Coordinates of C-alpha atoms in Angstrom, one line a residue:
M144 CA -0.7 -52.4 -40.1
I145 CA 3.0 -50.5 -40.4
I146 CA 3.4 -50.5 -44.7
S147 CA 5.0 -49.6 -47.4
V148 CA 2.8 -48.6 -50.5
L149 CA 3.7 -51.3 -53.1
P150 CA 3.7 -54.3 -50.5
G151 CA 1.3 -52.5 -49.0
N152 CA -1.5 -52.5 -52.0
L153 CA -0.7 -56.5 -52.4
K154 CA -1.6 -57.4 -48.6
F155 CA -4.7 -55.2 -48.7
H156 CA -5.8 -57.6 -51.2
L157 CA -5.9 -60.9 -49.0
L158 CA -6.9 -58.9 -46.5
K159 CA -10.0 -57.6 -48.6
C160 CA -10.2 -61.7 -49.9
D161 CA -10.7 -63.4 -46.3
D162 CA -13.1 -60.1 -45.6
V163 CA -10.6 -59.4 -42.1
P164 CA -10.8 -55.4 -41.2
Y165 CA -7.2 -53.5 -40.8
T166 CA -5.9 -49.9 -39.7
I167 CA -2.9 -48.3 -42.1
I168 CA -0.8 -46.4 -41.0
A169 CA 2.3 -44.7 -42.8
V170 CA 5.1 -44.8 -41.1
D171 CA 8.4 -42.6 -42.0
G172 CA 10.8 -43.3 -39.3
W173 CA 11.8 -45.6 -35.8
E174 CA 10.1 -42.5 -33.8
S175 CA 6.4 -42.3 -36.0
I176 CA 6.4 -46.5 -35.0
E177 CA 7.1 -46.4 -31.7
Q178 CA 4.2 -43.7 -31.3
S179 CA 2.2 -45.6 -33.4
L180 CA 2.2 -48.9 -30.7
L181 CA 2.1 -47.0 -27.6
D182 CA -1.3 -46.0 -29.2
L183 CA -2.4 -50.0 -29.9
Q184 CA -1.3 -50.3 -26.6
D185 CA -4.7 -50.9 -25.1
Q186 CA -5.6 -53.0 -27.4
K187 CA -5.3 -56.9 -28.5
T188 CA -4.4 -57.4 -32.3
S189 CA -1.4 -58.6 -34.8
I190 CA 0.6 -55.8 -36.1
I191 CA 2.6 -56.8 -39.7
M192 CA 5.1 -54.7 -39.8
I193 CA 6.2 -54.3 -43.9
N194 CA 9.8 -53.2 -44.9
C195 CA 10.6 -51.6 -41.8
G196 CA 11.5 -53.4 -37.9
A197 CA 13.9 -55.8 -38.8
T198 CA 16.4 -53.7 -38.1
R199 CA 16.7 -53.0 -34.5
S200 CA 15.6 -54.6 -31.3
L201 CA 11.9 -54.9 -31.0
S202 CA 12.7 -55.3 -27.7
R203 CA 14.1 -52.3 -26.6
I204 CA 10.6 -50.7 -27.2
Q205 CA 7.0 -50.8 -25.9
L206 CA 5.2 -53.5 -27.4
P207 CA 1.3 -53.7 -26.8
P208 CA 1.0 -56.7 -24.3
A209 CA -1.0 -58.3 -26.5
A210 CA -0.1 -58.0 -29.6
T211 CA 1.6 -60.4 -32.3
I212 CA 4.2 -58.6 -34.5
Y213 CA 4.8 -60.0 -38.4
I214 CA 8.1 -58.5 -40.1
I215 CA 8.6 -58.4 -44.1
D216 CA 10.8 -56.4 -44.2
S217 CA 13.5 -56.6 -47.5
H218 CA 16.5 -54.9 -44.6
R219 CA 19.6 -57.1 -43.9
P220 CA 20.3 -58.0 -41.5
F221 CA 17.9 -58.9 -38.5
H222 CA 18.5 -57.7 -35.5
I223 CA 19.6 -61.4 -33.0
E224 CA 17.0 -60.2 -30.1
N225 CA 13.9 -60.2 -32.9
M226 CA 14.9 -64.0 -34.1
F227 CA 15.8 -65.5 -31.0
E228 CA 14.9 -63.7 -28.1
N229 CA 11.3 -62.1 -28.8
D230 CA 8.3 -64.6 -28.5
Q231 CA 6.1 -61.7 -29.4
V232 CA 8.3 -61.1 -32.9
N233 CA 7.9 -63.1 -36.0
V234 CA 10.3 -63.0 -38.6
L235 CA 9.3 -63.4 -41.4
I236 CA 12.6 -65.2 -44.9
D237 CA 12.3 -67.8 -46.8
E238 CA 14.8 -71.1 -45.3
Q239 CA 17.4 -70.9 -48.5
E240 CA 18.0 -67.3 -47.4
L241 CA 18.5 -68.0 -44.2
E242 CA 21.7 -69.7 -44.8
E243 CA 23.1 -67.5 -46.8
L244 CA 22.1 -64.8 -43.7
R245 CA 24.3 -66.6 -41.2
L246 CA 22.8 -66.4 -38.5
P247 CA 24.8 -67.4 -35.8
Q248 CA 23.5 -69.7 -32.7
P249 CA 20.8 -68.6 -30.4
N250 CA 23.3 -70.3 -27.7
E251 CA 26.4 -68.6 -29.2
V252 CA 24.9 -65.0 -28.6
I253 CA 22.2 -65.9 -25.7
K254 CA 23.8 -65.3 -22.7
D255 CA 21.3 -68.1 -20.1
E256 CA 20.0 -66.6 -17.3
S257 CA 19.8 -69.9 -15.4
D258 CA 24.0 -69.4 -14.7
D259 CA 23.3 -66.2 -13.4
D260 CA 21.1 -68.7 -10.9
T261 CA 23.6 -70.9 -10.0
D262 CA 25.8 -68.8 -8.6
D263 CA 23.8 -67.0 -6.2
D264 CA 22.9 -70.5 -4.9
E265 CA 26.5 -71.0 -4.2
E266 CA 27.1 -67.4 -3.5
D267 CA 24.0 -68.4 -0.2
E268 CA 26.0 -72.2 0.7
E269 CA 29.3 -70.1 0.6
Q270 CA 29.0 -69.2 4.3
E271 CA 28.5 -72.6 5.7
S272 CA 31.0 -74.3 3.6
S273 CA 34.1 -75.3 5.3
Y274 CA 37.6 -73.7 5.0
E275 CA 38.8 -76.2 1.8
G276 CA 35.1 -75.9 0.5
R277 CA 34.9 -71.6 0.0
M278 CA 38.2 -72.1 -1.8
E279 CA 37.7 -74.9 -4.6
K280 CA 34.2 -72.9 -5.3
I281 CA 36.4 -69.7 -5.2
Q282 CA 38.2 -71.1 -8.0
R283 CA 35.3 -72.6 -9.9
K284 CA 33.9 -69.5 -10.1
A285 CA 37.1 -68.0 -11.3
I286 CA 37.3 -70.8 -13.8
K287 CA 33.4 -69.5 -14.9
R288 CA 34.2 -66.3 -14.8
E289 CA 37.1 -66.3 -17.0
E290 CA 35.0 -68.4 -19.2
A291 CA 31.7 -66.5 -19.2
R292 CA 34.8 -63.4 -20.6
L293 CA 36.6 -65.8 -23.3
W294 CA 32.5 -66.2 -24.0
E295 CA 31.8 -62.9 -24.2
R296 CA 35.0 -61.9 -26.2
R297 CA 33.8 -64.3 -28.9
R298 CA 29.8 -63.6 -28.6
Q299 CA 31.2 -59.6 -29.5
N300 CA 33.4 -60.8 -32.3
L301 CA 30.0 -63.1 -34.0
L302 CA 28.1 -60.4 -33.6
W303 CA 30.9 -58.1 -35.1
T304 CA 31.1 -60.2 -38.5
Y305 CA 26.8 -60.7 -38.6
Y306 CA 26.2 -56.6 -38.3
E307 CA 29.1 -55.9 -40.0
S308 CA 27.9 -54.8 -43.3
T309 CA 24.3 -54.2 -44.3
W310 CA 22.1 -54.8 -47.5
N311 CA 19.0 -55.6 -49.7
G312 CA 16.8 -58.2 -50.1
A313 CA 15.0 -60.0 -51.9
P314 CA 11.8 -57.6 -52.1
S315 CA 9.1 -58.0 -49.6
C316 CA 6.4 -57.5 -52.5
V317 CA 7.9 -60.1 -54.7
R318 CA 8.0 -62.5 -51.1
L319 CA 4.1 -61.8 -49.9
L320 CA 3.7 -62.3 -54.4
E321 CA 4.5 -65.8 -54.0
L322 CA 2.1 -65.6 -50.9
A323 CA -1.1 -65.1 -52.4
A324 CA 0.0 -67.9 -54.8
E325 CA 0.5 -70.8 -51.6
L326 CA -3.3 -69.1 -50.9
N327 CA -4.2 -69.2 -54.6
R328 CA -5.3 -65.3 -54.4
T329 CA -2.8 -63.8 -57.0
S330 CA -4.3 -62.1 -59.5
A331 CA -2.6 -59.6 -62.8
E332 CA -3.0 -56.3 -60.2
M333 CA -1.2 -57.8 -57.7
M334 CA 1.1 -59.5 -60.1
W335 CA 2.0 -55.5 -61.7
F336 CA 2.4 -54.0 -58.4
A337 CA 4.8 -57.0 -57.1
A338 CA 7.0 -55.6 -60.5
V339 CA 6.2 -52.2 -59.8
G340 CA 8.0 -52.4 -56.7
L341 CA 11.4 -54.6 -58.1
N342 CA 12.1 -52.2 -60.4
S343 CA 11.4 -49.7 -56.9
A344 CA 13.9 -51.4 -55.7
F345 CA 16.0 -51.2 -59.0
I346 CA 15.7 -47.3 -59.2
D347 CA 17.1 -46.8 -55.6
R348 CA 19.9 -48.9 -56.0
L349 CA 19.3 -51.2 -53.4
I350 CA 19.5 -54.9 -55.5
S351 CA 21.5 -55.1 -58.1
I352 CA 21.3 -55.7 -61.4
E353 CA 22.4 -59.4 -61.5
M354 CA 20.1 -60.2 -58.4
Y355 CA 16.5 -58.2 -60.5
T356 CA 17.4 -60.7 -63.2
S357 CA 17.9 -63.1 -61.0
I358 CA 14.1 -62.1 -59.4
C359 CA 12.9 -61.4 -63.0
I360 CA 14.3 -64.8 -64.5
D361 CA 13.4 -67.2 -61.7
R362 CA 10.3 -65.9 -59.0
M363 CA 8.5 -63.6 -61.2
R364 CA 8.2 -65.9 -64.5
P365 CA 5.3 -68.6 -63.6
F366 CA 3.5 -65.4 -62.7
I367 CA 4.0 -63.5 -66.2
H368 CA 3.8 -67.7 -67.9
K369 CA 0.4 -67.5 -66.0
F370 CA -1.1 -63.3 -66.5
S371 CA 0.5 -62.3 -69.9
P372 CA -1.4 -62.6 -73.3
R373 CA -2.0 -65.5 -74.4
N374 CA -1.9 -64.8 -78.1
I375 CA 1.6 -62.3 -77.4
V376 CA 4.5 -64.7 -76.8
N377 CA 7.2 -62.8 -77.3
Q378 CA 7.5 -59.3 -78.2
G379 CA 11.0 -58.8 -78.4
K380 CA 12.4 -55.8 -77.9
Q381 CA 9.1 -53.9 -78.1
D382 CA 8.6 -55.0 -74.0
D383 CA 12.5 -55.9 -73.4
Q384 CA 14.1 -52.3 -74.2
L385 CA 15.6 -50.1 -71.8
H386 CA 12.9 -47.4 -72.0
I387 CA 14.5 -43.5 -71.9
S388 CA 13.1 -40.5 -72.1
F389 CA 14.0 -39.0 -75.2
G390 CA 15.4 -36.0 -76.4
K391 CA 18.8 -33.8 -75.9
D392 CA 17.6 -32.0 -72.0
A393 CA 17.1 -36.1 -71.3
M394 CA 20.4 -37.3 -72.5
M395 CA 21.7 -34.7 -71.2
I396 CA 20.5 -35.6 -67.4
D397 CA 20.6 -39.5 -68.5
E398 CA 23.8 -41.4 -66.6
Y399 CA 24.6 -42.9 -69.4
F400 CA 25.7 -40.5 -71.6
S401 CA 25.9 -38.0 -69.4
I402 CA 29.0 -39.4 -68.2
K403 CA 30.1 -40.7 -71.5
T404 CA 30.2 -37.3 -73.5
K405 CA 30.9 -35.5 -70.0
N406 CA 28.4 -32.8 -70.5
W407 CA 29.6 -30.9 -67.7
T408 CA 32.9 -29.8 -69.3
Q409 CA 33.1 -26.9 -71.3
R410 CA 32.7 -30.1 -74.3
G411 CA 29.6 -31.5 -72.9
D412 CA 27.6 -29.4 -75.6
V413 CA 29.8 -30.3 -78.0
N414 CA 30.0 -34.2 -76.9
I415 CA 26.5 -34.3 -77.0
R416 CA 26.5 -33.5 -80.7
H417 CA 28.8 -35.6 -81.5
L418 CA 27.2 -38.1 -80.1
L419 CA 23.9 -37.2 -81.7
A420 CA 25.6 -37.0 -84.9
S421 CA 27.1 -40.6 -84.4
L422 CA 24.4 -42.4 -83.8
G423 CA 22.6 -40.7 -86.9
I424 CA 20.0 -38.6 -84.7
T425 CA 19.2 -35.6 -86.5
L426 CA 18.6 -32.1 -83.7
A427 CA 15.6 -31.7 -85.3
E428 CA 14.4 -35.2 -84.3
T429 CA 15.4 -35.0 -80.5
R430 CA 13.4 -32.1 -79.6
Q431 CA 9.9 -33.8 -81.4
K432 CA 8.1 -35.8 -78.5
F433 CA 9.0 -39.7 -79.1
E434 CA 5.1 -40.7 -80.1
A435 CA 5.0 -37.5 -82.9
L436 CA 8.3 -39.6 -84.1
S437 CA 6.7 -42.1 -87.3
T438 CA 6.6 -45.6 -86.4
E439 CA 9.7 -46.3 -88.9
Q440 CA 11.3 -43.2 -86.9
R441 CA 10.6 -45.2 -83.8
N442 CA 12.0 -48.2 -85.0
V443 CA 15.0 -46.7 -85.9
V444 CA 16.1 -44.2 -82.7
T445 CA 14.9 -47.7 -80.1
D446 CA 17.3 -49.4 -82.6
I447 CA 20.3 -47.1 -82.5
L448 CA 20.1 -46.1 -78.9
E449 CA 19.9 -50.5 -77.5
K450 CA 22.3 -51.0 -79.3
E451 CA 24.9 -47.8 -78.6
I452 CA 23.8 -48.4 -74.4
D453 CA 24.4 -52.3 -75.1
S454 CA 22.5 -52.9 -71.9
S455 CA 19.3 -56.0 -71.7
F456 CA 17.5 -55.0 -69.2
A457 CA 13.7 -57.0 -69.0
T458 CA 10.9 -54.5 -67.3
F459 CA 7.2 -55.1 -67.8
F460 CA 4.7 -52.9 -68.6
A461 CA 1.3 -51.7 -69.1
H462 CA -1.1 -51.2 -71.7
L463 CA -3.8 -48.2 -70.6
G464 CA -6.3 -47.6 -72.7
Y465 CA -5.5 -48.9 -75.5
C466 CA -2.5 -46.5 -77.0
A467 CA -0.9 -45.4 -73.7
K468 CA 2.0 -47.7 -72.7
L469 CA 3.6 -47.9 -68.8
S470 CA 6.9 -48.9 -68.0
A471 CA 6.6 -50.4 -64.8
A472 CA 10.7 -48.7 -64.4
D473 CA 9.6 -45.3 -64.8
L474 CA 6.0 -45.7 -62.4
A475 CA 8.2 -46.6 -59.3
R476 CA 10.0 -43.3 -60.0
G477 CA 7.5 -41.8 -59.9
I478 CA 6.3 -43.5 -57.1
S479 CA 9.7 -42.8 -54.8
V480 CA 9.6 -39.0 -55.2
R481 CA 5.5 -38.6 -54.5
M482 CA 6.1 -40.9 -51.7
E483 CA 8.8 -38.7 -50.5
M484 CA 8.6 -35.5 -51.4
P485 CA 8.3 -33.0 -49.6
K486 CA 8.7 -34.5 -45.7
T487 CA 6.7 -31.7 -45.1
K488 CA 4.0 -33.6 -45.8
K489 CA 2.3 -35.6 -43.4
S490 CA 3.5 -39.6 -43.9
M491 CA -0.4 -40.9 -44.8
D492 CA -0.6 -38.1 -47.4
R493 CA 2.2 -39.1 -48.5
F494 CA 1.2 -42.5 -48.8
M495 CA -2.4 -41.7 -49.8
C496 CA -0.6 -39.9 -53.0
G497 CA 1.5 -43.0 -54.4
T498 CA -0.9 -45.9 -54.0
Q499 CA -3.6 -43.0 -55.8
L500 CA -0.5 -43.5 -58.3
L501 CA -0.1 -46.3 -58.5
R502 CA -4.0 -47.8 -58.9
S503 CA -3.9 -45.1 -62.0
S504 CA -0.8 -47.2 -63.6
I505 CA -3.9 -49.7 -64.0
S506 CA -7.3 -47.9 -64.1
G507 CA -6.9 -46.5 -67.4
A508 CA -9.3 -43.4 -67.1
K509 CA -8.0 -40.4 -69.0
S510 CA -7.9 -38.4 -66.1
H511 CA -5.1 -40.9 -63.8
R512 CA -3.4 -40.7 -67.1
F513 CA -3.3 -36.8 -66.6
N514 CA -2.4 -37.6 -63.2
I515 CA 0.8 -39.9 -63.6
Q516 CA 1.8 -38.0 -66.7
Q517 CA 2.3 -34.8 -64.1
T518 CA 4.1 -36.9 -62.6
F519 CA 7.0 -37.6 -65.4
E520 CA 7.0 -34.4 -66.1
T521 CA 7.1 -32.8 -63.3
V522 CA 8.8 -34.4 -59.7
C523 CA 10.1 -36.8 -61.8
Q524 CA 12.6 -34.5 -64.0
R525 CA 12.9 -32.1 -62.0
T526 CA 14.5 -34.2 -60.2
L527 CA 16.9 -35.9 -62.5
L528 CA 18.2 -32.5 -63.1
V529 CA 18.5 -31.6 -59.9
S530 CA 20.5 -35.0 -59.1
W531 CA 22.6 -33.7 -62.2
K532 CA 23.5 -29.9 -61.0
T533 CA 24.1 -31.0 -58.1
M534 CA 26.9 -33.4 -59.5
A535 CA 28.3 -31.8 -62.4
A536 CA 28.7 -28.6 -59.6
A537 CA 30.7 -31.7 -57.7
I538 CA 32.8 -32.2 -60.4
N539 CA 33.4 -27.9 -61.9
Q540 CA 33.8 -27.0 -58.6
S541 CA 36.3 -29.5 -57.3
E542 CA 34.2 -30.2 -53.8
I543 CA 35.2 -33.7 -54.0
I544 CA 38.5 -34.0 -52.7
P545 CA 40.2 -37.7 -50.9
N546 CA 39.8 -37.9 -47.3
G547 CA 41.8 -40.0 -46.5
P548 CA 40.7 -43.8 -47.0
Y549 CA 37.3 -42.3 -49.0
Y550 CA 36.4 -39.4 -51.1
L551 CA 34.5 -36.4 -49.4
F552 CA 31.8 -34.4 -50.7
S553 CA 31.1 -31.4 -48.5
C554 CA 28.0 -29.2 -50.1
T555 CA 27.5 -26.0 -49.2
R556 CA 24.7 -24.9 -51.0
P557 CA 21.2 -25.7 -49.8
I558 CA 19.5 -28.3 -52.0
D559 CA 15.7 -28.6 -53.4
E560 CA 14.5 -28.0 -49.5
E561 CA 11.7 -30.8 -51.7
M562 CA 14.7 -33.0 -52.2
I563 CA 16.9 -33.8 -49.7
E564 CA 15.4 -36.2 -47.9
S565 CA 14.7 -37.9 -49.9
R566 CA 16.0 -41.3 -49.8
H567 CA 15.4 -42.3 -54.0
F568 CA 17.5 -38.4 -53.8
L569 CA 20.3 -39.4 -52.6
Y570 CA 20.7 -42.9 -53.0
N571 CA 21.1 -41.5 -57.3
T572 CA 23.1 -37.9 -56.9
T573 CA 25.5 -39.6 -54.6
N574 CA 26.5 -43.0 -57.6
F575 CA 25.6 -40.6 -60.2
M576 CA 28.0 -38.5 -58.6
L577 CA 30.7 -40.8 -57.8
R578 CA 30.6 -42.4 -60.6
S579 CA 30.8 -38.9 -62.5
F580 CA 34.3 -38.5 -60.6
A581 CA 35.3 -42.6 -61.4
S582 CA 35.2 -41.6 -64.6
M583 CA 37.2 -38.3 -64.7
K584 CA 40.3 -39.6 -63.7
K585 CA 42.2 -43.3 -63.6
G586 CA 42.5 -44.9 -60.2
R587 CA 38.9 -43.6 -58.1
T588 CA 36.7 -46.7 -58.0
A589 CA 39.1 -48.7 -54.7
K590 CA 37.6 -45.5 -52.1
P591 CA 34.4 -44.4 -51.1
L592 CA 32.4 -41.8 -51.2
I593 CA 31.0 -39.8 -48.3
A594 CA 28.3 -36.9 -49.4
M595 CA 26.8 -33.6 -46.5
F596 CA 24.3 -31.8 -47.5
P597 CA 22.7 -28.8 -45.7
L598 CA 18.7 -29.1 -43.8
T599 CA 17.1 -25.9 -45.1
A600 CA 13.5 -24.4 -43.2
E601 CA 13.3 -26.1 -40.0
K602 CA 16.2 -28.0 -40.0
Q603 CA 19.0 -25.6 -40.3
G604 CA 21.8 -25.7 -39.1
W605 CA 22.1 -29.9 -39.4
L606 CA 23.3 -32.3 -42.3
V607 CA 22.3 -35.0 -44.3
V608 CA 25.2 -37.6 -44.2
T609 CA 25.8 -40.5 -46.4
G610 CA 27.2 -42.5 -48.6
V611 CA 28.6 -44.9 -51.3
M612 CA 30.4 -48.4 -51.5
P613 CA 34.0 -48.1 -53.7
L614 CA 33.1 -48.8 -57.6
A615 CA 35.2 -51.6 -57.4
T616 CA 32.8 -53.9 -54.7
V617 CA 30.0 -51.8 -56.3
Y618 CA 31.1 -54.1 -59.7
E619 CA 32.3 -57.6 -57.7
D620 CA 29.1 -58.0 -55.1
S621 CA 26.6 -59.3 -56.6
L622 CA 24.3 -57.9 -52.8
L623 CA 25.1 -54.8 -52.7
K624 CA 27.0 -55.0 -49.0
T625 CA 27.9 -51.0 -47.4
C626 CA 29.5 -50.9 -44.5
I627 CA 29.2 -46.7 -44.3
G628 CA 25.9 -47.6 -41.5
R629 CA 29.2 -50.1 -39.6
A630 CA 30.8 -46.7 -39.8
F631 CA 28.2 -44.4 -38.2
E632 CA 26.8 -46.0 -35.4
R633 CA 31.4 -46.6 -34.6
V634 CA 31.6 -42.8 -34.7
K635 CA 28.6 -42.3 -32.6
K636 CA 29.8 -44.3 -29.7
M637 CA 33.5 -43.2 -30.7
A638 CA 31.7 -40.3 -29.8
P639 CA 28.9 -39.5 -27.4
K640 CA 29.3 -36.5 -27.7
L641 CA 27.9 -35.7 -31.4
R642 CA 25.1 -34.5 -32.2
I643 CA 23.9 -37.2 -34.2
T644 CA 20.6 -38.1 -35.4
N645 CA 18.7 -41.4 -36.5
D646 CA 15.6 -42.0 -37.8
T647 CA 15.2 -43.8 -40.3
F648 CA 15.2 -47.1 -40.9
D649 CA 18.3 -47.5 -43.3
S650 CA 21.1 -47.0 -41.2
D651 CA 23.9 -45.7 -43.7
V652 CA 21.8 -41.9 -43.6
I653 CA 21.8 -39.9 -40.6
Q654 CA 21.4 -36.4 -39.3
L655 CA 24.8 -34.7 -38.4
K656 CA 25.0 -31.2 -36.4
S657 CA 26.6 -28.4 -38.3
E658 CA 29.2 -27.2 -35.3
D659 CA 30.2 -31.4 -35.2
R660 CA 31.3 -31.5 -38.3
T661 CA 35.1 -31.8 -38.6
K662 CA 34.7 -34.0 -35.5
F663 CA 33.3 -35.9 -37.6
I664 CA 35.1 -36.6 -40.4
D665 CA 37.9 -36.9 -37.8
C666 CA 36.4 -39.8 -36.3
L667 CA 35.3 -41.6 -39.7
Q668 CA 39.2 -41.4 -41.0
A669 CA 40.2 -42.9 -37.9
I670 CA 37.5 -45.8 -38.5
F671 CA 38.6 -46.2 -42.6
E672 CA 42.1 -46.7 -41.1
G673 CA 41.5 -48.6 -38.8
S674 CA 39.4 -51.1 -40.6
N675 CA 41.8 -51.2 -43.7

């Protein structure tokens, strides 16, 4: 079983219910998938690939001949060959989403091999035919070649339209929760795992607030009604509030308050003090822990912050013991950083760290709560701080420059070596950077941002390259579709000598050799200008 933490724990539960033996293989790229499949060549088994495997053709990988592969992946779009050509591969998808995916028909993109066999038979008969017969067959072959050329052109246009953008569908953990419900295997624990997985997709900028809210209302509500305490009908703001780390320092690195006060500028600290004064929050209160405030003060501060942000956000909470309460969004961030940092640790070790953190959120033991608290106070806070510092330095030092149809940020400073390859860090930092950059001047919402970060240690001399779509597009598109990954693929085809690697499951995160940076930027500019 090749999996990720949150949907994986749901699948473990289903397999345990039926006493099905299984083996876990944690992977973090296509190379590890290929190696894992090679290790299973002699086994007759069922392989379940969760959150991986759907976006590249598995027909081009040496699959175990006696294995059946099932894919549960939220990455979109699926590779055509996985959908139509390989009988070993089975992709799980909702019927409604299948219609929205707009898959081409098999006969439009897959060539019938019987046509080639017919042409070979005609060539054998051609030698024995008369002159008129040979001429007629030559004409037929010319017509078939022209039809094949037109068919290939239509095929390329269809595939171009189909693969033009990438995005993420509903998280796999929600689909597994619904599958468990059909098998009558659901529990409150499984609902919590699905809620954390849903929040993980949202805080990693994989799904929009519209999709998040729609899933909460349409797909999670039946489970909420089933497993919520009967005596709690509606807790109002207590369960619907946007969870905010309270304190002046925490507000400084929060994306909303940072952009509102522009705290990376010289007047940033003054702006924060003015904001706190206008909200009626004293500096003495910001220096205290939120739990240390009286109940009346906490309610006042919560009301003030809710009115200031003016954004409804439904999330989920788990109660630990008698008084401790844990937000699914906070836990999702903690699991993300534990799963992705540091890359020097083996993928299985990081997987077990994330699983331990997830299970600690429902065990309630004091030692387990300490593990969660330590993750929040050390790794999560440090990640947010590094993200803010990277954004602030980029704007203050004017490192974000217009480069034709897009903005380019090329970082010259080494970033924290544990974070730089983390998808959670890259996506949140680049989004934070573009929003902050756009807030400084009007007219900056129509171009994407391409960001380059230098790698260190063993990968010194390489760059991590990613990108984020224009803010105007993000505001309009509820699926958060991006063409950045497609543009990177076209650069690789345009200049095959460029040293580009993409071993991740996200096409918009690649690694580039530093010496090829200039050529890559020129090719990318040409592609964006051509698409416009």
